[in-house]
């Protein structure tokens, strides 16, 4: 018997600046029509919680390409992997809008010189497994580090602030 597992799916670079437009309501219906269960989305930046038999990343990429004409980077994490990343966050006690979690497609090879050069005096960061945690108390809008984060990590990554992470945790708790 095939069982369903719960996944957190994070899409990178959608609905930004009028590019890679992907309405979450439409995507949610599409995913449900293709056999994914209990599909829930949060805001327009590509946060999805769903149930699938296997890791849904490749299937979702194919559906988006077929129906919307582009393929975003997709980080599909098992519920367990997501919870581990949350538990490992060294900055979780800080205000949510200043704490950012970058989920990497594979294990980063950090360019420490570039990272040190780009980080401001107030920014703190730590890499644990395939997750890069950043505390940016001055915000990320003008952060030189955030602007070049993937260059520093040398792998595709997508970031979410702690407020969004907490909302995804809540969505996981409500998953049936």
PDB file of C-alpha atoms in Angstrom, residues 12 38 107:
ATOM      1  CA  UNK A  12      12.353  30.185  -5.768  1.00  0.00           C
ATOM      2  CA  UNK A  38      -4.072  18.257   1.183  1.00  0.00           C
ATOM      3  CA  UNK A 107      25.524  21.024   0.331  1.00  0.00           C
TER       4      UNK A 107
END
